[in-house]
mmCIF file of C-alpha atoms (C1' of nucleotides) in Angstrom:
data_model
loop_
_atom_site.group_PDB
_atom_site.id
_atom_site.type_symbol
_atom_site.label_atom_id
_atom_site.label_comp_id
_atom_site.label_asym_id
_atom_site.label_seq_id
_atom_site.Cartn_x
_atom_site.Cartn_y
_atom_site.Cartn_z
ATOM 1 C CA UNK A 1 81.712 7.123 -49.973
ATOM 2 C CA UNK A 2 79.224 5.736 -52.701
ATOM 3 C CA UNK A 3 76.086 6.126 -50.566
ATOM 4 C CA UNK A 4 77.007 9.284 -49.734
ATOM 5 C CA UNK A 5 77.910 10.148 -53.608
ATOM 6 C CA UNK A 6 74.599 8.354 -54.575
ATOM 7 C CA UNK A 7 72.255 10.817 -52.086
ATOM 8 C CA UNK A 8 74.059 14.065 -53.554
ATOM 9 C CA UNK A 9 73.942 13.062 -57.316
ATOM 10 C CA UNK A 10 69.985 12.310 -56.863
ATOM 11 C CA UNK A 11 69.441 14.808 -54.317
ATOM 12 C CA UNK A 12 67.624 11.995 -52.454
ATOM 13 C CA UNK A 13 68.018 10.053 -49.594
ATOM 14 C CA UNK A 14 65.137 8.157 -47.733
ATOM 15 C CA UNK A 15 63.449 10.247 -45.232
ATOM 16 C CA UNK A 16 63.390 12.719 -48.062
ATOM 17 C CA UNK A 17 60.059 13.781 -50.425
ATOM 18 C CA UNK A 18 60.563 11.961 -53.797
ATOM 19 C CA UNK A 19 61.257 16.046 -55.199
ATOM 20 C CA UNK A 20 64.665 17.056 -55.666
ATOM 21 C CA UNK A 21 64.442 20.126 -54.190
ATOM 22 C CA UNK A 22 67.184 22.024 -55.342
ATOM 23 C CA UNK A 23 66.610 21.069 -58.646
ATOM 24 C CA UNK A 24 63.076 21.664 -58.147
ATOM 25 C CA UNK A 25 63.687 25.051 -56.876
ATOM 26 C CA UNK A 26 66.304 26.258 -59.622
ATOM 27 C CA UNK A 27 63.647 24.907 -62.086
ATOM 28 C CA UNK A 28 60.805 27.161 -60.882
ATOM 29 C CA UNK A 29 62.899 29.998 -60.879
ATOM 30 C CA UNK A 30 63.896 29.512 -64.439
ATOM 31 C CA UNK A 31 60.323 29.010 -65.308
ATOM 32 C CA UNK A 32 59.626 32.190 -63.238
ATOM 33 C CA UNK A 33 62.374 34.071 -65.113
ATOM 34 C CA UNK A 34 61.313 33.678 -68.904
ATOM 35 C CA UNK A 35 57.449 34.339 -67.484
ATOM 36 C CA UNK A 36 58.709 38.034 -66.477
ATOM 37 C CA UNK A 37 59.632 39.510 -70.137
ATOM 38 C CA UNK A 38 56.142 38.710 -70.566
ATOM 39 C CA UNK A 39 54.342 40.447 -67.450
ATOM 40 C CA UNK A 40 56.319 43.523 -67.968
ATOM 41 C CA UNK A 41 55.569 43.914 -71.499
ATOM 42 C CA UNK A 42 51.567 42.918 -70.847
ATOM 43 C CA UNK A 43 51.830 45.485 -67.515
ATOM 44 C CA UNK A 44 53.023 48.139 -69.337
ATOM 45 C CA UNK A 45 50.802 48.072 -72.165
ATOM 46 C CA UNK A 46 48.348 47.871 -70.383
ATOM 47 C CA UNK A 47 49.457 51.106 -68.468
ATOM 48 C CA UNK A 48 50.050 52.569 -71.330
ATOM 49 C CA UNK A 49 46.421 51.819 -72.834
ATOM 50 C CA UNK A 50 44.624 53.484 -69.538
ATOM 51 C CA UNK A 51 47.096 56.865 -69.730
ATOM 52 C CA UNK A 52 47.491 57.293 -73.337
ATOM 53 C CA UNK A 53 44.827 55.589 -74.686
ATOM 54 C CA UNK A 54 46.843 53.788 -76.813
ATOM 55 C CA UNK A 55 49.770 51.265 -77.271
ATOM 56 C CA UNK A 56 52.585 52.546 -79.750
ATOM 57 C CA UNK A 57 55.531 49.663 -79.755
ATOM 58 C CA UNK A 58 58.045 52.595 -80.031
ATOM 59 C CA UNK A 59 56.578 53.901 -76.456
ATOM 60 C CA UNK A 60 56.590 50.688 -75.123
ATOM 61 C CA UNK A 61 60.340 50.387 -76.342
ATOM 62 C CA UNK A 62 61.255 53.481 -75.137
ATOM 63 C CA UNK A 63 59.570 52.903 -71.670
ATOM 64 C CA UNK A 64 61.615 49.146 -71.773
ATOM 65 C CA UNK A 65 64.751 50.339 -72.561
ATOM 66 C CA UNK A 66 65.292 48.471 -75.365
ATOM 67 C CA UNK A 67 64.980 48.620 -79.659
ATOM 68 C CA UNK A 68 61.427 48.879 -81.274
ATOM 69 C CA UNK A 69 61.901 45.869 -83.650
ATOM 70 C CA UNK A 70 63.026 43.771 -79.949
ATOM 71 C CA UNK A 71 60.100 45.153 -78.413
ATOM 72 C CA UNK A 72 58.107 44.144 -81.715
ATOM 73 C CA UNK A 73 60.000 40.643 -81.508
ATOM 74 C CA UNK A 74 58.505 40.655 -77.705
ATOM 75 C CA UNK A 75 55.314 41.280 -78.766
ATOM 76 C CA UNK A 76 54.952 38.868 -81.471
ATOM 77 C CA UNK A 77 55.341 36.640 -78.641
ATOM 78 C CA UNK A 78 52.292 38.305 -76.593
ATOM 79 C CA UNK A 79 50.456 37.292 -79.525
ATOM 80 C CA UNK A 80 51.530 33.736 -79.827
ATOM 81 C CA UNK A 81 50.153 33.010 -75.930
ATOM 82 C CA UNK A 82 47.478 34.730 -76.934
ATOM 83 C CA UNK A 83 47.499 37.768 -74.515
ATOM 84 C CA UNK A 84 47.859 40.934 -77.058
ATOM 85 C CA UNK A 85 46.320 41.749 -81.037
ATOM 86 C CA UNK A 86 47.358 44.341 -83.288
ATOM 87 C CA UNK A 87 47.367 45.095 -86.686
ATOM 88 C CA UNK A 88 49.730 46.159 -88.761
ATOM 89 C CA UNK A 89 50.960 50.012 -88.085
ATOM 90 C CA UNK A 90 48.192 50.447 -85.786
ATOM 91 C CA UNK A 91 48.401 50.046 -81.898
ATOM 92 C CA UNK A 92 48.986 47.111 -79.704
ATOM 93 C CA UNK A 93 45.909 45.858 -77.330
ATOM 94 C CA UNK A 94 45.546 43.339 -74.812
ATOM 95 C CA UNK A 95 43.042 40.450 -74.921
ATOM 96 C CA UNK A 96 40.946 39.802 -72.291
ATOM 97 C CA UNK A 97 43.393 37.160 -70.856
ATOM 98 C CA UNK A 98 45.964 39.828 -71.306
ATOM 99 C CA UNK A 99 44.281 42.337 -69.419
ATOM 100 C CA UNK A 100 43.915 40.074 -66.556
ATOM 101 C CA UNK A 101 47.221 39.182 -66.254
ATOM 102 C CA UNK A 102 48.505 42.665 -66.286
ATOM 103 C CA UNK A 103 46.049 43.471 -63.242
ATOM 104 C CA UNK A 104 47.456 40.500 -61.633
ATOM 105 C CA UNK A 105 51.045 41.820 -62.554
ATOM 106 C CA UNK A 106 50.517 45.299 -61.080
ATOM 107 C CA UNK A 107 48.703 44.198 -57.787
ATOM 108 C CA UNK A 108 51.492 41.926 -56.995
ATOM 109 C CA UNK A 109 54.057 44.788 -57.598
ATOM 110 C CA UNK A 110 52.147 47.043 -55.445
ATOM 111 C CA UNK A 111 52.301 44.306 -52.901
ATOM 112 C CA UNK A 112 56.185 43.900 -53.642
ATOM 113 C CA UNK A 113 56.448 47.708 -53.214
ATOM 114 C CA UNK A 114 54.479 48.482 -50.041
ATOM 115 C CA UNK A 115 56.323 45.080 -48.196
ATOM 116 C CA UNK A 116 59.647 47.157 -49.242
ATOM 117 C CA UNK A 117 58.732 50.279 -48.084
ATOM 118 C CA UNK A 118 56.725 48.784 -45.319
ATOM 119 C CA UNK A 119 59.978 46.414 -44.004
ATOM 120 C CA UNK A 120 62.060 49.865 -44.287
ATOM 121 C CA UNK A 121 63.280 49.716 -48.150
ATOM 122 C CA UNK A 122 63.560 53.231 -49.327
ATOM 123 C CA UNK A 123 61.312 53.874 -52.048
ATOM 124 C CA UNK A 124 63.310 54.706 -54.862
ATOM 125 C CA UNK A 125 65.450 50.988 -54.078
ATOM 126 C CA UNK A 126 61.679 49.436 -53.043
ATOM 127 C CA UNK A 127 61.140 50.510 -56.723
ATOM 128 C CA UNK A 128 64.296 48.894 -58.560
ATOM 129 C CA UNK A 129 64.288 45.638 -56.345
ATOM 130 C CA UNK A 130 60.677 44.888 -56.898
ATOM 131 C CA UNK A 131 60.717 45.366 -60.930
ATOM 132 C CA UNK A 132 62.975 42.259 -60.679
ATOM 133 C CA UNK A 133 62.147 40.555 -57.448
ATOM 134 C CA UNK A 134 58.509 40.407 -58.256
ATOM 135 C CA UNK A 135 57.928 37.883 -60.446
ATOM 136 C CA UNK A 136 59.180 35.329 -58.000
ATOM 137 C CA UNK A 137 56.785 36.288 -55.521
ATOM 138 C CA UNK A 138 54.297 32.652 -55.460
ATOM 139 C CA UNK A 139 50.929 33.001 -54.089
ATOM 140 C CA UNK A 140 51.760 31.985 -50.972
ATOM 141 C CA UNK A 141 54.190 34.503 -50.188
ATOM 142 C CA UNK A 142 51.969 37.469 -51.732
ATOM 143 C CA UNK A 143 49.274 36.296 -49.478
ATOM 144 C CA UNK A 144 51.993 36.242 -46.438
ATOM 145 C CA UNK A 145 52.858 39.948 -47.755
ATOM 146 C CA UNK A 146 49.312 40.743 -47.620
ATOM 147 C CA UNK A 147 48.693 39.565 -44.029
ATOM 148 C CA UNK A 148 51.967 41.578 -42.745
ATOM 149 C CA UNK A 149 50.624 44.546 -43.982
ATOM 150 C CA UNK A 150 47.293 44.219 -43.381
ATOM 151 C CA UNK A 151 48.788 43.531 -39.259
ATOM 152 C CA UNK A 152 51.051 46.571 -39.595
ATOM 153 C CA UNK A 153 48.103 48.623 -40.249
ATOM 154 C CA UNK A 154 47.375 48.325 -37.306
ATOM 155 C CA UNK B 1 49.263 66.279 -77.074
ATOM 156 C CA UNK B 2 52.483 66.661 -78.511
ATOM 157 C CA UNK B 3 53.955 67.509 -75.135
ATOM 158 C CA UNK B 4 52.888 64.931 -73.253
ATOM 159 C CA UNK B 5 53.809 62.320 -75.603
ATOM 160 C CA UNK B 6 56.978 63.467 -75.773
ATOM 161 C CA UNK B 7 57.360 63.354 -72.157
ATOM 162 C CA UNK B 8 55.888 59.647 -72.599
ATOM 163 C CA UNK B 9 58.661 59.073 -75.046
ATOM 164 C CA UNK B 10 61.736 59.984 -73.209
ATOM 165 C CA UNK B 11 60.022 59.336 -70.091
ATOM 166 C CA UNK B 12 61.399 62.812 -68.681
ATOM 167 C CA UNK B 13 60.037 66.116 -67.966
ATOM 168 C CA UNK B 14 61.124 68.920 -66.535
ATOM 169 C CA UNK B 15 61.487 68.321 -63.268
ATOM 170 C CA UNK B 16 62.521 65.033 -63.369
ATOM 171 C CA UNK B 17 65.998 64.066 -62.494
ATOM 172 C CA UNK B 18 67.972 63.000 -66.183
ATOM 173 C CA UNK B 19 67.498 59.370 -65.060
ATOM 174 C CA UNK B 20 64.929 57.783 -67.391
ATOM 175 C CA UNK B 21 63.850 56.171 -64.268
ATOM 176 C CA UNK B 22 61.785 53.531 -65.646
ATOM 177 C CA UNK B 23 63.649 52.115 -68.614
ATOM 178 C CA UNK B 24 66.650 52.604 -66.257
ATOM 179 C CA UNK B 25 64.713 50.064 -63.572
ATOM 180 C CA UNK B 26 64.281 47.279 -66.703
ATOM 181 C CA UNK B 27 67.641 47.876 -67.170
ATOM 182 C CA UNK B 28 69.099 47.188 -64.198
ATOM 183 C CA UNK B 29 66.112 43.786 -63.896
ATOM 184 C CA UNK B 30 68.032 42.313 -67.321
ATOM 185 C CA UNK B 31 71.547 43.032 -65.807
ATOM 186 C CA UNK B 32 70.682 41.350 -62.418
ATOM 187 C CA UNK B 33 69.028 38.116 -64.683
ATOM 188 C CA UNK B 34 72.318 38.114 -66.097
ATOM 189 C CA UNK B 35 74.370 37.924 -63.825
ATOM 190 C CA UNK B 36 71.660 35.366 -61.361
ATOM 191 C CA UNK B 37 73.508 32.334 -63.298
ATOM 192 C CA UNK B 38 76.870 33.097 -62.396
ATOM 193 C CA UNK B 39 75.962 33.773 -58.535
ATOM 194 C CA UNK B 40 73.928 30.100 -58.654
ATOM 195 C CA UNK B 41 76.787 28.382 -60.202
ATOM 196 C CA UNK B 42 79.161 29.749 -58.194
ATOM 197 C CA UNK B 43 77.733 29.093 -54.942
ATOM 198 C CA UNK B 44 76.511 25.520 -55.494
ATOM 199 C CA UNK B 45 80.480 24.970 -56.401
ATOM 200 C CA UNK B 46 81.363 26.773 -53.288
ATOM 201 C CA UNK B 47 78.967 24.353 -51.301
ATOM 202 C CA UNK B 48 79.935 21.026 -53.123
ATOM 203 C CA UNK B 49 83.720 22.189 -52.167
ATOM 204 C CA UNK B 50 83.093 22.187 -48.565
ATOM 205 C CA UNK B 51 80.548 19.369 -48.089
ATOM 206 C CA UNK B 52 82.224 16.918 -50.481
ATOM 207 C CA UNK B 53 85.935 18.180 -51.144
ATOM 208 C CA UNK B 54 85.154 18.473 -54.801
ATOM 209 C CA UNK B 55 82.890 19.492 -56.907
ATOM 210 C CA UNK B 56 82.204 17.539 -59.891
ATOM 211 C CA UNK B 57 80.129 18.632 -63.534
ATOM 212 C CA UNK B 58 77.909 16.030 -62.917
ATOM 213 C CA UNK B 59 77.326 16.764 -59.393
ATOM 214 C CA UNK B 60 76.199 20.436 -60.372
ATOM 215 C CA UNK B 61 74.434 19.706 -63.348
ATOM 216 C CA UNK B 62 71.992 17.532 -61.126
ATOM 217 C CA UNK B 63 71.386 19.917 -58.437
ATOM 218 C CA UNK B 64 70.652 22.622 -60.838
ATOM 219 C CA UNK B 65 68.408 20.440 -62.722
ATOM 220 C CA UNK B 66 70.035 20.930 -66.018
ATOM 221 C CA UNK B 67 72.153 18.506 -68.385
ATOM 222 C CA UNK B 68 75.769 18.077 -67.721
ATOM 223 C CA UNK B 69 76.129 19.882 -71.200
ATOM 224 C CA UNK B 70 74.837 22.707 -70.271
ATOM 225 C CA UNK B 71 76.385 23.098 -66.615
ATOM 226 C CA UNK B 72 79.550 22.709 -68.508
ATOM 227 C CA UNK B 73 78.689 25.515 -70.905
ATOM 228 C CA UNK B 74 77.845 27.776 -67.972
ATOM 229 C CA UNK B 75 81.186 26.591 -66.172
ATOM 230 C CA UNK B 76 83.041 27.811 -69.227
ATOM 231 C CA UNK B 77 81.554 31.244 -68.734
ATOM 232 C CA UNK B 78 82.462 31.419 -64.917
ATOM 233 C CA UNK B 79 86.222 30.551 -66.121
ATOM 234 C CA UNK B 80 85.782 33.170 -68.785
ATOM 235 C CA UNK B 81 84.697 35.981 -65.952
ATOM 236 C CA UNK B 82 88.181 34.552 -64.150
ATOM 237 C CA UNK B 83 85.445 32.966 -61.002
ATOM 238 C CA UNK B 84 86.628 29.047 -61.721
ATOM 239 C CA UNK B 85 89.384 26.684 -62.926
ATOM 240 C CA UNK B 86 89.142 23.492 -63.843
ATOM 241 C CA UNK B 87 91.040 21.235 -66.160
ATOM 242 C CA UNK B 88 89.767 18.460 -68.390
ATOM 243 C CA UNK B 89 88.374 15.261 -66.358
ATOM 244 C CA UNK B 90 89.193 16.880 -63.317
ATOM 245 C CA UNK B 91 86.973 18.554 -60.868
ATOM 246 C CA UNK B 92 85.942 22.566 -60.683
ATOM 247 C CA UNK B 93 87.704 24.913 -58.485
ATOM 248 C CA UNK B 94 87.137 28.680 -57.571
ATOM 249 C CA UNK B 95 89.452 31.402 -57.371
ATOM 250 C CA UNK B 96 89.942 33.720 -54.524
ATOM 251 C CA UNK B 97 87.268 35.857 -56.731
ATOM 252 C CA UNK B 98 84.803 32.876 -57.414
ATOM 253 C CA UNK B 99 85.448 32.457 -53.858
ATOM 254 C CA UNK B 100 84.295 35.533 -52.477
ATOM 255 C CA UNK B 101 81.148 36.196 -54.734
ATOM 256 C CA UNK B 102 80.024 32.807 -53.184
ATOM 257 C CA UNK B 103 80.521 34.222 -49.692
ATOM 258 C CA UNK B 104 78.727 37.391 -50.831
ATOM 259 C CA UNK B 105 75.785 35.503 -52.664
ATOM 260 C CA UNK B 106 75.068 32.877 -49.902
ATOM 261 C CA UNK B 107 74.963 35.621 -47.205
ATOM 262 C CA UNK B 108 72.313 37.151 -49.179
ATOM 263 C CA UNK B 109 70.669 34.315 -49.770
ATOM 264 C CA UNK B 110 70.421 33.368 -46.180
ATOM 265 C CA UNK B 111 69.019 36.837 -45.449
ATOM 266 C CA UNK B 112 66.525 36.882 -48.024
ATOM 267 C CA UNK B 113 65.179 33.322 -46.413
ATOM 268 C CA UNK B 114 65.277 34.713 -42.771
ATOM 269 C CA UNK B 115 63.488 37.860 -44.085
ATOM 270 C CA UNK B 116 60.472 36.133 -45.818
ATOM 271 C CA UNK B 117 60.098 33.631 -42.832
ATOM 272 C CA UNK B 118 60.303 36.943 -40.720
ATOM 273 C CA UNK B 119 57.710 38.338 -42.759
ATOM 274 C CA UNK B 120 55.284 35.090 -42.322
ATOM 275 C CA UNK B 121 56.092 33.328 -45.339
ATOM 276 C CA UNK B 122 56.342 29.221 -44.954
ATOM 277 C CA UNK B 123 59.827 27.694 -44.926
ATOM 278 C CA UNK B 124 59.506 25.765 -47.955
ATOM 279 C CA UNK B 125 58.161 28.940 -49.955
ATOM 280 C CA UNK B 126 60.324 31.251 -48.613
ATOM 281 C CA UNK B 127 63.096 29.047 -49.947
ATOM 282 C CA UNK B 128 61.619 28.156 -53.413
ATOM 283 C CA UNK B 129 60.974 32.430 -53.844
ATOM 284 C CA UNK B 130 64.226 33.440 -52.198
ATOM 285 C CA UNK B 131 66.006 31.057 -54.816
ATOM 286 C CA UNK B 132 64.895 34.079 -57.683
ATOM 287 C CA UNK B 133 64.404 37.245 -55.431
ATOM 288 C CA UNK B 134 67.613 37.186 -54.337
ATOM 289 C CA UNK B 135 69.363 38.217 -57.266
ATOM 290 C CA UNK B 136 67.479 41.458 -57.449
ATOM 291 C CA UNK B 137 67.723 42.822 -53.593
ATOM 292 C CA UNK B 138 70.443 45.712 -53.579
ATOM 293 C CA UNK B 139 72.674 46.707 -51.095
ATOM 294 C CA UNK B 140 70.145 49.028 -49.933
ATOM 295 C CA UNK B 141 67.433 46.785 -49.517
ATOM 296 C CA UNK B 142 69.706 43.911 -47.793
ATOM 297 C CA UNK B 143 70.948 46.531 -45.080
ATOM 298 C CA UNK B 144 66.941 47.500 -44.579
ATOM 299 C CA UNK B 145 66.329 43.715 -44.739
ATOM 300 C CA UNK B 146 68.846 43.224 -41.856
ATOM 301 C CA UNK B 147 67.755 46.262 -39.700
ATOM 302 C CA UNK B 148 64.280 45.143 -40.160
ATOM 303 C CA UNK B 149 65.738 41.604 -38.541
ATOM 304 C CA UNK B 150 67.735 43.069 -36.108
ATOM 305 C CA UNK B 151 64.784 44.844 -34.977
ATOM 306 C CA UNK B 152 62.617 42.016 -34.598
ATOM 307 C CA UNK B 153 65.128 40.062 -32.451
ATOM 308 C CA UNK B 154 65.033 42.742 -29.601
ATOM 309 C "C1'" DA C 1 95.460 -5.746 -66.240
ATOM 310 C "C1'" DC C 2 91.921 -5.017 -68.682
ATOM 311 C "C1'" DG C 3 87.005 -4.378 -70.049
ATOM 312 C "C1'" DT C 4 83.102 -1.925 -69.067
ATOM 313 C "C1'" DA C 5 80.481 1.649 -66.921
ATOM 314 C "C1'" DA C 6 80.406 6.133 -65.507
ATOM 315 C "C1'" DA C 7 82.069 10.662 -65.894
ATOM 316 C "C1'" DC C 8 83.470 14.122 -68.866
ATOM 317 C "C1'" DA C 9 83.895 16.636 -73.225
ATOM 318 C "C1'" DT C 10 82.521 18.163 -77.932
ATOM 319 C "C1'" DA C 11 79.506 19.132 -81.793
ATOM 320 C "C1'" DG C 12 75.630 20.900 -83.375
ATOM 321 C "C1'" DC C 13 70.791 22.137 -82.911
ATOM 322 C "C1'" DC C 14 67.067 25.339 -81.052
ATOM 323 C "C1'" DA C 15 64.471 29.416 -79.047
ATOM 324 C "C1'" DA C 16 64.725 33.749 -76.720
ATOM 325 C "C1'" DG C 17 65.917 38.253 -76.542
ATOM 326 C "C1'" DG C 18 69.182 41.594 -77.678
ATOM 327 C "C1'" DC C 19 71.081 44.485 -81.733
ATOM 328 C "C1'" DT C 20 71.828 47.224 -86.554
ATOM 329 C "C1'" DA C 21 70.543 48.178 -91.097
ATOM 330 C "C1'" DC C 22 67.186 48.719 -94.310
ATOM 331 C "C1'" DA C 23 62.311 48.989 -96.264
ATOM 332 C "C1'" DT C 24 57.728 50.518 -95.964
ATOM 333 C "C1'" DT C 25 53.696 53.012 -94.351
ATOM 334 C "C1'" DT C 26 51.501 56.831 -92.144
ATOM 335 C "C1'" DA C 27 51.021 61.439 -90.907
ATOM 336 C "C1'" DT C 28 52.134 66.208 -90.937
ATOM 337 C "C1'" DC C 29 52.666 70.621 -92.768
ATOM 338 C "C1'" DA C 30 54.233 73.923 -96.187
ATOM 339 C "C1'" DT D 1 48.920 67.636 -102.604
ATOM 340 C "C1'" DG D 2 53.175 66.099 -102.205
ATOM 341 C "C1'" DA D 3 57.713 65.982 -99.665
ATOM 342 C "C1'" DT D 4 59.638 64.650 -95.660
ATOM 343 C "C1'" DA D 5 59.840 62.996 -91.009
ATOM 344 C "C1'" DA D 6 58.375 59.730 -87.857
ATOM 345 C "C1'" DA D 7 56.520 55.379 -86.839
ATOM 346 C "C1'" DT D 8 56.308 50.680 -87.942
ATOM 347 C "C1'" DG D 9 57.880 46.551 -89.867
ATOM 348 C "C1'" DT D 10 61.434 43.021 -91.793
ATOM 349 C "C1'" DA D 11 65.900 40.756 -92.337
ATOM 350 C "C1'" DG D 12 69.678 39.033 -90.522
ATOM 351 C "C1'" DC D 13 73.213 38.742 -87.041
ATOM 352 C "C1'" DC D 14 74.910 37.735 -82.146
ATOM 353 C "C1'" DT D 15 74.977 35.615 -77.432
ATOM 354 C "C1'" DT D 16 72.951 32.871 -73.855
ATOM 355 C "C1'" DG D 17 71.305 28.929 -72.007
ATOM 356 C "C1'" DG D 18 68.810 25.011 -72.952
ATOM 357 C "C1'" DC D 19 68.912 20.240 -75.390
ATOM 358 C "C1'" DT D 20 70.517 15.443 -77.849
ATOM 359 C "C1'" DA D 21 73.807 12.649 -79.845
ATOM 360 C "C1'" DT D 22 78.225 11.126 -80.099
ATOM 361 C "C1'" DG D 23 83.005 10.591 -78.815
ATOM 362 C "C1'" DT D 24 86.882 10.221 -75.022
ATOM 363 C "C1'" DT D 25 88.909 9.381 -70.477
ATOM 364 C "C1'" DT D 26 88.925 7.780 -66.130
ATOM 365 C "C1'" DA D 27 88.026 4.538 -62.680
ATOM 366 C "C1'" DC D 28 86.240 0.206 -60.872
ATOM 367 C "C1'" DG D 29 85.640 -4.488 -60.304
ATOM 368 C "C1'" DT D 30 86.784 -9.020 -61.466
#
DNA sequence: ACGTAAACATAGCCAAGGCTACATTTATCA
DNA sequence: TGATAAATGTAGCCTTGGCTATGTTTACGT
């Protein structure tokens, strides 16, 4: 049974694409996962920058569910990639690639919500699902989303 | 503004159930990442059981995409949890409860595929999304996923 | 049957994302 | 204004899930 043993080590066999899907699949989500600490913290503070006015890391922990200096160890990481500035014991505040991406974030979990709600989810579930299920959502299957809704409107 | 920034704080007010609903939402996001290793793991073992008659370190490591190190590691956390066996050199085996998660996680799996293809989402898509949204979709949301299916068929 | 390659295991490193405990700064109000 | 509370920041620890490098065991082919 080597051929056999060969195709599922490589996850290859001839007729096949030279991408080992699986793999390839398990790798984007990972990729996918460690990208979604980052659009939740850059959606909320952004949220929190339209309703408040302001950015406090102890709201944004709060609102997280987790410790300020873990939300402050988060953030330090906004700032590394760039997205978010602050100064010491002042507020947090996104840059202008920050701000994008957190209008990106929250139109695609509108999206996630409404398909929920729209495929029967109730809302309070549509809610909790789509904080996690969200970030997995590729282009093509927000713009698949989009085009369901847009025909249920109908 | 005191008020309302207390309100912002806890993220309750008055009439608001005691449920800080949306720290409690990021809550249950970090428990479901958590736990989306173990339900990978175990399934792929649960598949390389039945297609090959043994499933092998190596074998999972390379369909996962990972280092045979590090599926190892992982292994040694499903045999912690009491969801594998395996003894030194010798291949990995589930117990009844290993067993039954798989059952449980590629059912979901499968519906989460049919759902986005339902939905209008490409094949290839649906199964490169599916392979992260799945580990967020509650019981709720999989019994409105399967109505929603059921529904469709008529 | 035995030597070598492949599979398996172990050790030790790293970054991320949690935490607690402690220090510092700001802000409030008596 | 000055004491105290609240907010912010820092230090240091833990676990998880990656990795490389380096041994061991098993298994295969001659």
């Amino acid at each position: 049974m080597t051929r056999e043993i060969a195709e599922a080590e490589t996850g290859l066999s001839d007729d096949m694409p030279a991408e080992p899907t699986q793999a390839h699949r398990f790798g984007q989500a990972r990729i996918a996962r460690s990208a979604a600490l980052v659009e939740d913290y850059v959606e909320l503070i952004d949220d929190l920058l339209t309703s408040q006015g302001e950015a406090r890391s102890t709201d944004v922990a709060k609102r997280l569910g987790v410790t300020h200096p873990t939300a402050i160890k988060s953030i330090a990481r906004l700032k590394r990639e760039g997205l978010a500035t602050s100064k010491p014991y002042r507020g947090i505040f996104l840059t202008e690639a920050g701000h994008e991406l957190a209008n990106k974030v929250r139109a695609r979990h509108r999206l996630m919500v409404e398909l929920l709600v729209a495929i029967g989810v109730p809302m309070d579930a549509a809610e909790e699902d789509a904080e996690g299920m969200e970030h997995y959502a590729s282009e093509t299957t927000l713009a698949a989303f989009a085009a369901f809704l847009a025909k249920q409107a109908l």
